[in-house]
Rosetta silent file (secondary structure, phi, psi, omega in degrees, C-alpha in Angstrom):
SEQUENCE: WIRGGATASTTVVPAGAPADHVLLRIHSGVRPNTVTIEVPYWRQRVDLRPKVPADVRVPLRRDRPATPLRITPSGGFVPAEVDPPSADRRLLGCWVEFVSDAR
SCORE:     score description
SCORE:     0.000 S_00000001
   1 L     0.000  143.595  164.111  140.646   83.490  100.910 S_00000001
   2 E   -92.542  130.300  165.286  140.071   86.906  102.859 S_00000001
   3 E   -20.003  140.932  160.686  140.898   89.939  101.237 S_00000001
   4 L   -74.742  136.878  179.269  144.401   91.482  102.443 S_00000001
   5 L    84.124    1.594 -178.352  143.550   94.256  104.626 S_00000001
   6 L  -123.174  161.704  160.089  139.738   93.535  105.092 S_00000001
   7 L  -103.316  141.633  165.232  137.742   91.696  107.813 S_00000001
   8 E   -96.262  130.563  166.991  135.661   88.828  107.330 S_00000001
   9 E  -106.100  128.798  168.131  132.791   88.465  109.646 S_00000001
  10 E  -148.377 -179.586 -173.637  130.926   85.337  110.517 S_00000001
  11 E  -130.026  126.653  179.648  128.891   83.369  113.309 S_00000001
  12 E   -98.556  128.237 -175.610  130.394   79.991  114.273 S_00000001
  13 L  -118.365   83.887 -170.160  127.402   77.789  115.094 S_00000001
  14 L   -80.084  153.100 -160.872  128.428   74.482  116.148 S_00000001
  15 L   -83.674  135.236  179.528  126.749   71.483  114.780 S_00000001
  16 L    97.469 -149.372  171.604  125.245   69.361  117.531 S_00000001
  17 L   -73.847  166.761  178.764  125.980   69.614  121.079 S_00000001
  18 L   -67.932  167.960 -173.471  127.897   72.953  122.311 S_00000001
  19 L  -128.639  147.223  158.853  131.461   73.127  121.762 S_00000001
  20 L   -76.657   -7.280 -178.164  134.596   74.701  123.819 S_00000001
  21 E  -177.214  162.145  172.324  136.171   75.721  120.746 S_00000001
  22 E  -116.397  145.194  173.266  136.441   75.895  116.990 S_00000001
  23 E  -102.772  135.739  157.497  139.818   74.912  115.160 S_00000001
  24 E  -123.755  151.080 -179.482  140.840   76.846  112.625 S_00000001
  25 E  -120.716  127.844 -157.828  143.743   76.452  110.027 S_00000001
  26 E  -128.414  141.013  173.109  144.873   79.481  108.571 S_00000001
  27 E  -134.695  152.091  164.591  147.643   80.156  105.836 S_00000001
  28 L  -116.856   36.319  179.157  148.853   83.035  104.055 S_00000001
  29 L    60.753 -129.500  179.678  150.079   81.634  100.783 S_00000001
  30 L   -87.699    5.388 -174.108  153.441   82.782   99.651 S_00000001
  31 L  -133.710  126.279  161.852  154.160   85.862  101.688 S_00000001
  32 L   -24.934  149.997  175.731  154.203   86.479  105.741 S_00000001
  33 E  -154.576  137.534  158.502  151.306   87.918  107.271 S_00000001
  34 E   -85.388  133.328  167.977  149.764   88.882  110.402 S_00000001
  35 E  -126.219  144.148  179.360  146.101   87.924  111.183 S_00000001
  36 E  -133.876  132.606 -163.210  143.997   88.641  113.953 S_00000001
  37 E  -109.594  150.784 -178.995  141.182   86.528  114.968 S_00000001
  38 E  -165.893  135.584  155.454  138.566   87.805  117.606 S_00000001
  39 E   -91.175  157.684  174.463  135.304   86.986  119.468 S_00000001
  40 L   -59.892  -24.007 -169.759  133.753   89.268  121.552 S_00000001
  41 L  -119.914   25.369 -177.687  135.540   87.705  124.824 S_00000001
  42 E  -164.412  162.966  164.505  139.133   86.718  123.146 S_00000001
  43 E  -155.262  150.761  171.418  141.416   87.961  120.666 S_00000001
  44 E  -150.803  138.138  177.280  144.674   86.527  119.087 S_00000001
  45 E  -112.424  128.224 -170.327  147.170   87.804  116.489 S_00000001
  46 E  -103.368  111.082 -179.878  148.889   85.125  114.539 S_00000001
  47 E   -88.122  105.284 -178.067  152.159   85.837  112.817 S_00000001
  48 E   -81.496  113.130 -169.766  152.133   83.597  109.441 S_00000001
  49 L   -96.657  154.846 -175.683  154.899   82.346  107.755 S_00000001
  50 L   -51.561  123.762  161.123  154.842   81.669  103.838 S_00000001
  51 L    75.222    9.017  175.908  153.351   78.417  102.819 S_00000001
  52 L  -118.720  127.321 -174.461  153.023   77.198  106.525 S_00000001
  53 L   -79.219  155.064  166.042  149.685   76.846  107.997 S_00000001
  54 E  -122.401  143.059  160.985  148.842   77.570  111.688 S_00000001
  55 E   -87.487  130.450 -168.813  146.346   76.235  113.843 S_00000001
  56 E  -143.261  127.750  174.920  144.529   78.369  116.052 S_00000001
  57 E   -91.671  107.944  170.488  141.721   77.235  118.727 S_00000001
  58 E   -97.079  125.198 -179.141  139.300   79.757  119.290 S_00000001
  59 E   -76.907  123.114 -167.210  137.377   79.508  122.348 S_00000001
  60 L  -102.173  154.121  170.872  133.555   79.288  122.214 S_00000001
  61 L   -94.546  139.211 -174.703  131.127   79.601  125.433 S_00000001
  62 L   -79.184   -6.107  175.361  128.861   76.747  125.788 S_00000001
  63 L   -84.057   -8.453  177.837  126.104   79.095  127.174 S_00000001
  64 L  -109.833  155.133 -174.754  125.669   80.834  123.823 S_00000001
  65 L   -87.701  -24.685  179.016  124.371   79.035  120.734 S_00000001
  66 L  -148.627  137.765  170.604  126.282   81.076  118.127 S_00000001
  67 E  -100.498  122.418  170.325  129.508   83.250  118.195 S_00000001
  68 E   -63.793  140.014  179.069  130.598   86.189  116.211 S_00000001
  69 E  -123.546  123.819  177.845  133.872   85.493  114.471 S_00000001
  70 E   -98.124  132.442 -173.178  136.337   88.109  113.190 S_00000001
  71 E  -158.103  123.737  177.440  139.185   87.480  111.147 S_00000001
  72 E  -139.717  108.319 -168.715  141.501   90.181  109.722 S_00000001
  73 E   -89.582  130.185  177.752  144.761   89.628  107.819 S_00000001
  74 L   -80.309  -14.335 -175.784  146.905   93.011  107.754 S_00000001
  75 L  -150.374 -159.661 -179.209  148.398   92.643  104.402 S_00000001
  76 L   178.593 -170.282  177.802  148.417   90.053  101.569 S_00000001
  77 E  -140.817  146.829 -178.221  149.759   89.296   98.048 S_00000001
  78 L   -95.567  134.487 -167.004  148.679   89.450   94.698 S_00000001
  79 H   -60.252  -42.513  179.882  148.998   86.214   92.738 S_00000001
  80 H   -62.779  -14.887 -170.419  150.032   87.790   89.243 S_00000001
  81 H   -85.243  -29.401  174.459  152.806   89.702   91.066 S_00000001
  82 H  -113.401    4.694  177.565  154.522   86.378   92.170 S_00000001
  83 L  -145.968   68.118 -171.090  153.416   84.032   89.629 S_00000001
  84 L   -47.521  -15.849  175.871  153.797   85.857   86.126 S_00000001
  85 L   -83.779    1.136 -175.238  151.724   83.346   84.178 S_00000001
  86 L   -97.667  146.437  173.296  148.728   84.034   86.488 S_00000001
  87 L   -92.084    9.678  173.707  146.300   86.601   85.768 S_00000001
  88 L   -64.595  115.360 -171.110  144.789   87.054   89.282 S_00000001
  89 L  -107.318   16.145  173.327  145.090   90.535   90.366 S_00000001
  90 L   -60.546  119.908  170.527  143.256   89.902   93.804 S_00000001
  91 L   -87.002  125.680 -167.478  144.870   90.903   96.949 S_00000001
  92 E  -107.961  127.247 -167.886  144.688   87.834   98.881 S_00000001
  93 E   -95.630  -59.766 -164.834  145.244   88.078  102.822 S_00000001
  94 E  -156.327  147.501 -179.436  144.658   84.688  104.340 S_00000001
  95 E  -106.165  144.683  175.571  142.815   81.073  103.286 S_00000001
  96 E  -134.739  133.715 -174.090  140.902   79.911  106.549 S_00000001
  97 E  -135.029  136.630  179.400  139.478   76.528  106.666 S_00000001
  98 E   -79.330  121.697 -176.892  137.088   75.388  109.835 S_00000001
  99 E   -95.655  -54.105 -175.163  139.071   71.932  110.742 S_00000001
 100 E  -152.806  170.453  162.664  136.733   70.935  113.747 S_00000001
 101 L  -134.761   46.584  165.871  134.428   71.882  116.405 S_00000001
 102 L   -33.616  139.369  168.737  135.982   69.484  118.859 S_00000001
 103 L   -61.962    0.000    0.000  134.229   69.205  122.185 S_00000001
């Protein structure tokens, strides 16, 4: 999970041969959210619907061994506010899975 309103920064380094893209699967849990995904030469905003994952293909440059990646959810939800038995008071923005680094 990436905290709502915060930016997570990481670096993508494809395993093996250079890749054209990395595929991210992103969801926002039980609330809609807008997430910005960016690398130095590309940026995309994704409007997420509750409980519906979105796949985003992030382009990579084959001439670079590593690519800085930033992901920023605009808002989020607090699990304890939508599920009364939960004691989780974190502001959750979006869940991100690295699905593949397909060539």
